mmCIF file of C-alpha atoms in Angstrom:
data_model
loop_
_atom_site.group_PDB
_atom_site.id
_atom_site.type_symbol
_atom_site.label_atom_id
_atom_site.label_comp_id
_atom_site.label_asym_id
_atom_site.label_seq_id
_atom_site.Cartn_x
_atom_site.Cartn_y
_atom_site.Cartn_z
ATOM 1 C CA UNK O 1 -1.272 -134.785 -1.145
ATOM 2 C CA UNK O 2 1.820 -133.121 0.285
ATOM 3 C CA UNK O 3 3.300 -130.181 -1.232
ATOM 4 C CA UNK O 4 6.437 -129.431 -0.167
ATOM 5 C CA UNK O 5 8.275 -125.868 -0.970
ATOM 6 C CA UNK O 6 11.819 -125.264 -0.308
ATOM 7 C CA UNK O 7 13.469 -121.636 0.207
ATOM 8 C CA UNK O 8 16.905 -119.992 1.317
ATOM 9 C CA UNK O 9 19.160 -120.756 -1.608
ATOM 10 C CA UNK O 10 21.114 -117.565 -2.858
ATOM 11 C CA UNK O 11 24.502 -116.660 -4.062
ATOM 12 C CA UNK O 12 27.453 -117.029 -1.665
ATOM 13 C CA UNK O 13 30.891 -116.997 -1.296
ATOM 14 C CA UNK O 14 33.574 -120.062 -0.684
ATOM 15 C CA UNK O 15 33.381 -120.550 2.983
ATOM 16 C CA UNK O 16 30.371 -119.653 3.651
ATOM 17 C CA UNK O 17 27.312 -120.460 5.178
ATOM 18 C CA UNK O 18 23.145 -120.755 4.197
ATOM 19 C CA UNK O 19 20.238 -121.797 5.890
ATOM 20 C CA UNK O 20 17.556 -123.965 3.401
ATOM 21 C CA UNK O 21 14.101 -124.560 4.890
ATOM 22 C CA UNK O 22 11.413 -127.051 3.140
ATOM 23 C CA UNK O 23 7.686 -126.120 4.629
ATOM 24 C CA UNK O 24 4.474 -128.461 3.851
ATOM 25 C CA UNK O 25 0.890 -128.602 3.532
ATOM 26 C CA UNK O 26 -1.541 -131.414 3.251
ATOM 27 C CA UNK O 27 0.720 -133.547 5.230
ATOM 28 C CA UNK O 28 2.544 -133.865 8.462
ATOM 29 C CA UNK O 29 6.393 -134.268 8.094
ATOM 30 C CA UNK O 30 7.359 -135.930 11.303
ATOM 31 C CA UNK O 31 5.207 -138.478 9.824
ATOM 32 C CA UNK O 32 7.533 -139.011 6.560
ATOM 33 C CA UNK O 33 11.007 -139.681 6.232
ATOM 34 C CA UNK O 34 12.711 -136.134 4.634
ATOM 35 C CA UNK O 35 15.539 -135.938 2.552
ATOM 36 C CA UNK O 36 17.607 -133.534 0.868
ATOM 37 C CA UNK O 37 18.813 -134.049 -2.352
ATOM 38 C CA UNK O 38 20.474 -131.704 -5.018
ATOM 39 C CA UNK O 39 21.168 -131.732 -8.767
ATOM 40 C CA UNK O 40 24.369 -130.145 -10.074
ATOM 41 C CA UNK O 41 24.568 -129.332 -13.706
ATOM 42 C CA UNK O 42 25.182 -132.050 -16.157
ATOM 43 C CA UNK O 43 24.931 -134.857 -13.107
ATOM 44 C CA UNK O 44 22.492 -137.190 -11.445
ATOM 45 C CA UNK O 45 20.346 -135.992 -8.440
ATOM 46 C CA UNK O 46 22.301 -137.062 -5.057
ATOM 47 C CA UNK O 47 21.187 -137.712 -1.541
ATOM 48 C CA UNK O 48 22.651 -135.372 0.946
ATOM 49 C CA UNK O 49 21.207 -135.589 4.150
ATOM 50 C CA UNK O 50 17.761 -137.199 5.486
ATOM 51 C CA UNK O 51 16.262 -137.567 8.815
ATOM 52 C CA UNK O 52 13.763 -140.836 9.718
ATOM 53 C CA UNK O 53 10.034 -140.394 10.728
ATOM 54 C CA UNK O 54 9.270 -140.951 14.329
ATOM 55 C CA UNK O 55 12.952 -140.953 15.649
ATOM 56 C CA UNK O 56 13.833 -138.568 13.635
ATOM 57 C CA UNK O 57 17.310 -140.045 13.547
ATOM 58 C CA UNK O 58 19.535 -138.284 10.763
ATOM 59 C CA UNK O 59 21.823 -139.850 7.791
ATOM 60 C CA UNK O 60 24.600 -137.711 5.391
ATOM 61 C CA UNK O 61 26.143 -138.693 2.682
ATOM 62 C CA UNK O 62 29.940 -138.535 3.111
ATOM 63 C CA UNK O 63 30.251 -135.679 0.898
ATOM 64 C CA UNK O 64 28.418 -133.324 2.852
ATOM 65 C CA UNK O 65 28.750 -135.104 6.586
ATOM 66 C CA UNK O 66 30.180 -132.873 9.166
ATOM 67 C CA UNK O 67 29.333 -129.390 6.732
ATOM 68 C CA UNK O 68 25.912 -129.885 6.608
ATOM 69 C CA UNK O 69 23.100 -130.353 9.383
ATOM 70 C CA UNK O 70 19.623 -131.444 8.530
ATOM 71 C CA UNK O 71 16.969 -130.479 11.316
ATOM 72 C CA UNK O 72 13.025 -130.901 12.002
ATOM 73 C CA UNK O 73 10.367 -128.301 13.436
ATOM 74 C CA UNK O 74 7.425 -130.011 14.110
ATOM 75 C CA UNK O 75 5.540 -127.258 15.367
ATOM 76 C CA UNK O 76 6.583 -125.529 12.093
ATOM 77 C CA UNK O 77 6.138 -128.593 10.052
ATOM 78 C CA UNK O 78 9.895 -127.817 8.213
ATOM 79 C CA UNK O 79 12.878 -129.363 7.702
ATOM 80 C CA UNK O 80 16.099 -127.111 7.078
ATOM 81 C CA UNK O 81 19.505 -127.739 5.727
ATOM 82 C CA UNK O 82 22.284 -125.619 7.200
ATOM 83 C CA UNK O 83 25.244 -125.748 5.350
ATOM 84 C CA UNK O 84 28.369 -124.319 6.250
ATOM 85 C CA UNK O 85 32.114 -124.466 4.569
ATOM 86 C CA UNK O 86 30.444 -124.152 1.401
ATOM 87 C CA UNK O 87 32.390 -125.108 -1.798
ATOM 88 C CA UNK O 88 32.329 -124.547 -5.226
ATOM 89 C CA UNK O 89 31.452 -127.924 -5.767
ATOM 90 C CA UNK O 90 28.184 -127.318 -3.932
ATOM 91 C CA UNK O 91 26.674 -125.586 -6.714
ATOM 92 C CA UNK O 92 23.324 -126.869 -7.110
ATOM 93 C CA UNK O 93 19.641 -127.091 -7.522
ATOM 94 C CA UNK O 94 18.913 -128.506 -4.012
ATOM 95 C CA UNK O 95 15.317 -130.238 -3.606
ATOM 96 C CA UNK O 96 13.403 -131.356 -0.581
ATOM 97 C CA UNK O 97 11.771 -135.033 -0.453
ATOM 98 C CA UNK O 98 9.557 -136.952 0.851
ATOM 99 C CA UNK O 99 8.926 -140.873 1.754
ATOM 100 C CA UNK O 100 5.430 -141.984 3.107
ATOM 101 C CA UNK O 101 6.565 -145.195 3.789
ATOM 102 C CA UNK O 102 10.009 -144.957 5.206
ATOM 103 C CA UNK O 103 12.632 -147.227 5.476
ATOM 104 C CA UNK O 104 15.325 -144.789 5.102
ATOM 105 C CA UNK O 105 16.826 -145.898 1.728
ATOM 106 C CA UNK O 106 17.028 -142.675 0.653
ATOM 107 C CA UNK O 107 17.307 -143.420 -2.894
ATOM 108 C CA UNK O 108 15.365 -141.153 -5.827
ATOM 109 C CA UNK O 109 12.687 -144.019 -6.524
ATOM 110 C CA UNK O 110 11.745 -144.102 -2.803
ATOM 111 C CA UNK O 111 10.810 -140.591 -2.132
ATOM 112 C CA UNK O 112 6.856 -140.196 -2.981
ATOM 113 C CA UNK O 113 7.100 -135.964 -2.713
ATOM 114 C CA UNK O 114 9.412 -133.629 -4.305
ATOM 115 C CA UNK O 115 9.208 -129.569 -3.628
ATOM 116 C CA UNK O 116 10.464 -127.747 -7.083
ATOM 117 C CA UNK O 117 13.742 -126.998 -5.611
ATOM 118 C CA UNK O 118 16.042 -124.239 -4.491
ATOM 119 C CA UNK O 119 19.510 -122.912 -6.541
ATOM 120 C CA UNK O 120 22.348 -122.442 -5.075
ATOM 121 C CA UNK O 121 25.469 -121.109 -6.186
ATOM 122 C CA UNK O 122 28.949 -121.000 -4.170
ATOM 123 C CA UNK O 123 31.324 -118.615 -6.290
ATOM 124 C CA UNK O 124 35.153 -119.461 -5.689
#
């Protein structure tokens, strides 16, 4: 069973920048597709950025593509999220995700682990 626990959300400013990390246990990640996915208020969880077991290629949704950077440490066994050129609009509970089986289809259904997520909250 993999547990996955995400940290680095926080309270920031327009413009700027954080780091969000996801560690496990009871599982390697290189071995799962990871995603990151985030729930604003009164809206449906979203895909944001994911990167594919093995070749550890990476896929963004257009909303967040050339802001944010999704990255692996194997030796760590962590996947981080830097985001940069934050907006308001970013405002979220952002979750980390994981799919034993891959495929990259990155949907909600597909992902077999969730961490309990990480708030974060851009203020204009």
């Amino acid at each position: 069973q993999v547990q996955l626990v995400e940290s680095g959300g926080g309270l920031v400013q327009a413009g700027g920048s954080l780091r969000l990390s996801c560690v496990a246990s009871g599982g390697t990640l290189s071995t799962y597709d990871m995603g990151w996915f985030r729930q604003a208020p009164g809206k449906e969880r979203e895909f944001l950025a994911g990167i594919s077991r093995i070749a550890r290629s990476t896929y963004y949704a257009d909303s967040v593509k050339g802001r944010f950077t999704i990255s692996s440490d194997n030796a760590k066994n962590t996947v981080d999220l830097q985001m940069n050129r934050l907006k308001p609009e970013d405002t979220a509970v952002y979750y980390c995700a994981a799919d034993y089986l891959g495929g990259q289809s990155w949907s909600i259904d597909s992902m077999d682990y969730w961490g309990k997520g990480t708030r974060v909250t851009i203020s204009s």
